[in-house]
Coordinates of C-alpha atoms in Angstrom, one line a residue:
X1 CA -2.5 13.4 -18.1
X2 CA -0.1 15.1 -15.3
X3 CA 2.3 12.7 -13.7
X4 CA 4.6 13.3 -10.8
X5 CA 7.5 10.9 -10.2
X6 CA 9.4 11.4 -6.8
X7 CA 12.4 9.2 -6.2
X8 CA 15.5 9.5 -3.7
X9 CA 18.4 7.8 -5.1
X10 CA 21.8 7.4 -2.6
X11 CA 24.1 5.5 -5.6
X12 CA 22.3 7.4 -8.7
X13 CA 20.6 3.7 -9.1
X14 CA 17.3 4.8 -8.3
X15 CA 17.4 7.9 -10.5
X16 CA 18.0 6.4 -13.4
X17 CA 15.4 4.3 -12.8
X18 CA 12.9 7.1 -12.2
X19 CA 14.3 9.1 -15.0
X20 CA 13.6 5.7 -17.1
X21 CA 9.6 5.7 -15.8
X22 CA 9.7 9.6 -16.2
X23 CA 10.5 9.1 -19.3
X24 CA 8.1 6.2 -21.0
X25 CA 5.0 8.0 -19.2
X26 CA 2.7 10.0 -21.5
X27 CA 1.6 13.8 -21.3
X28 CA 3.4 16.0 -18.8
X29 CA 6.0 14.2 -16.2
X30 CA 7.5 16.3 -13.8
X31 CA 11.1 14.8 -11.9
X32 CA 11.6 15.3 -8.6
X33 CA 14.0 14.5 -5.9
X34 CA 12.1 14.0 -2.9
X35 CA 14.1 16.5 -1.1
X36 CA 11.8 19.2 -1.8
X37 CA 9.1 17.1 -3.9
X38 CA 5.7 18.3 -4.1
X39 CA 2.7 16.8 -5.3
X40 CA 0.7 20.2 -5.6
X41 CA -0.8 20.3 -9.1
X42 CA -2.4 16.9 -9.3
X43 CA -5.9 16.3 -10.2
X44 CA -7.8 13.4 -9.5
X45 CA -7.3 10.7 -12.1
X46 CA -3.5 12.1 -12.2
X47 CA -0.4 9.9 -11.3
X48 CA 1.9 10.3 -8.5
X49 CA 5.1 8.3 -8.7
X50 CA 7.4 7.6 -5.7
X51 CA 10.4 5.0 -5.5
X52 CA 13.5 4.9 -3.5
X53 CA 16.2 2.5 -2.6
X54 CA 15.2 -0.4 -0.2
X55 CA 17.2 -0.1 3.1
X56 CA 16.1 -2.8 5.6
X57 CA 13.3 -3.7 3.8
X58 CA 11.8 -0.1 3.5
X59 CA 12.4 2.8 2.1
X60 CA 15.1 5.3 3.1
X61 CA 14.1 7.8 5.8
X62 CA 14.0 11.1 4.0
X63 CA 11.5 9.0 1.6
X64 CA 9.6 7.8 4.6
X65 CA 9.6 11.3 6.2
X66 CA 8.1 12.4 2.8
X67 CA 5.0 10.0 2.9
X68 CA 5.0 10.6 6.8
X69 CA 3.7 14.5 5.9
X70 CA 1.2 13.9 3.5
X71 CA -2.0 15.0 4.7
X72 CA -4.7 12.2 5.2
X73 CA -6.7 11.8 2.3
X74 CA -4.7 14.5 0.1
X75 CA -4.2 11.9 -2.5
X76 CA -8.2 11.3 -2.7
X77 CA -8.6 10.2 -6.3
X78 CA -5.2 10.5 -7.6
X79 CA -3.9 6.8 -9.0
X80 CA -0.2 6.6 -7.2
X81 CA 2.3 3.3 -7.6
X82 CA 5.4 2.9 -6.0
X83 CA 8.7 1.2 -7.2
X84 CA 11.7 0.4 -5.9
X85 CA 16.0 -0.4 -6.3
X86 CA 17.0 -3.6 -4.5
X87 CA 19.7 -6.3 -4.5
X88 CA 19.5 -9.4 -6.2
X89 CA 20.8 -11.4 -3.1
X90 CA 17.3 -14.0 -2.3
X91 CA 18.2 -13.0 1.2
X92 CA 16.9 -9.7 1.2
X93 CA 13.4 -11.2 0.6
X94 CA 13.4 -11.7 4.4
X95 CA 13.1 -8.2 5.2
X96 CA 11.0 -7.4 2.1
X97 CA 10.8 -4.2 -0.4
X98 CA 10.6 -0.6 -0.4
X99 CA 8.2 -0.3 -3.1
X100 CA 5.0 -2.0 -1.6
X101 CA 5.7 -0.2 1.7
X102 CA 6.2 3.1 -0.5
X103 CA 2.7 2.1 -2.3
X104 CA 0.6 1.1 0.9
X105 CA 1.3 4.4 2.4
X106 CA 0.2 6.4 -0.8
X107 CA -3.0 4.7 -0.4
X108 CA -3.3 5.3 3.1
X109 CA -3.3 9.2 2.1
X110 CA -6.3 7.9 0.0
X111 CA -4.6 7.2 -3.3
X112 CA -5.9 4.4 -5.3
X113 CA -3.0 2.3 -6.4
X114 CA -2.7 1.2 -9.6
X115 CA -0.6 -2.5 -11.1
X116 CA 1.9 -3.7 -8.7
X117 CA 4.9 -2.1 -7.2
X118 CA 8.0 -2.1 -9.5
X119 CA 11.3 -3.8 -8.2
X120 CA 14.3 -3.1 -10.0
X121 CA 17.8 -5.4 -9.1
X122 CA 21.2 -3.7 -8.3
X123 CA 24.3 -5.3 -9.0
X124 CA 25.9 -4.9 -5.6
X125 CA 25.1 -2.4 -2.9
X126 CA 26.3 0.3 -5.1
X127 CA 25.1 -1.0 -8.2
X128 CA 25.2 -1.1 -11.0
X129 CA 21.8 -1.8 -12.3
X130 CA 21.6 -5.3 -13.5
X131 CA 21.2 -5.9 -17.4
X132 CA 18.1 -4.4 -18.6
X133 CA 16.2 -2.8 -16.1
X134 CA 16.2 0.4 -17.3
X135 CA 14.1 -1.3 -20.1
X136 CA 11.7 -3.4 -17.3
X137 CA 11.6 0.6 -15.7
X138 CA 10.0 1.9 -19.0
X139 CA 7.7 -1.1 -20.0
X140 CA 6.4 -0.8 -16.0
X141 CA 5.9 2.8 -16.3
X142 CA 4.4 2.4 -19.7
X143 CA 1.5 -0.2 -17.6
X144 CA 0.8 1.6 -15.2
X145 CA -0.6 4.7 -17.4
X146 CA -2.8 2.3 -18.8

């Protein structure tokens, strides 16, 4: 199995997360920063990983630009999940998450989504990660090859 995991990280937060899900996927992962990513090489029943920070309840702009260009349908039969950093404050549950927004608009480029998105808490806007995500990162990563 090819996997592809994209992430933009502003505080390093979000890369060590994705270099965490990089990591616990099996066969051959390929890291990229989204500035620059490219998800040429997949094959259908390939995964495409894409996670950012959650800013306002969505993804950052240069992550959102990214999805933005897909083509339509140029994920056709390629599984795709998407994950996100966010705070721990219950507030920020108003405005909602990166990572489901980040995995609806995989699937609207006709990827089939696969599990649930991944959250993963920040201490603080600048972090650090909170105690053990790095671990929850893996074990997520490790599902969603299933």
């Amino acid at each position: 199995m090819k996997s592809v995991v994209i992430y933009e990280s502003v505080y390093g937060n979000t890369r060590t997360i994705a270099e965490a899900i990089a990591a616990a996927l099996p066969g051959e992962v390929k890291l990229q920063n989204v500035t620059g990513a490219s998800v040429a090489g997949l094959e259908a029943g390939d995964l495409l990983v894409v996670g950012a920070p959650t800013h306002g309840g969505r993804p950052t702009e240069t992550t959102q630009g990214f999805l933005d260009q897909l083509p339509a349908n140029s994920l056709a039969g390629i599984r795709v999940a998407g994950f996100d950093t966010r705070l721990t404050a219950k507030w920020v549950r108003i405005f909602g998450y990166a990572g489901p927004r980040i995995e609806a608009a995989l699937g609207e480029k006709g990827g089939t989504p696969v599990g649930s998105p991944g959250g993963f808490f920040v201490k603080g806007k600048e972090g650090p990660l909170a105690n053990g995500e790095v671990e929850r990162a893996a074990a997520w990563a490790r599902q969603i090859a299933g």
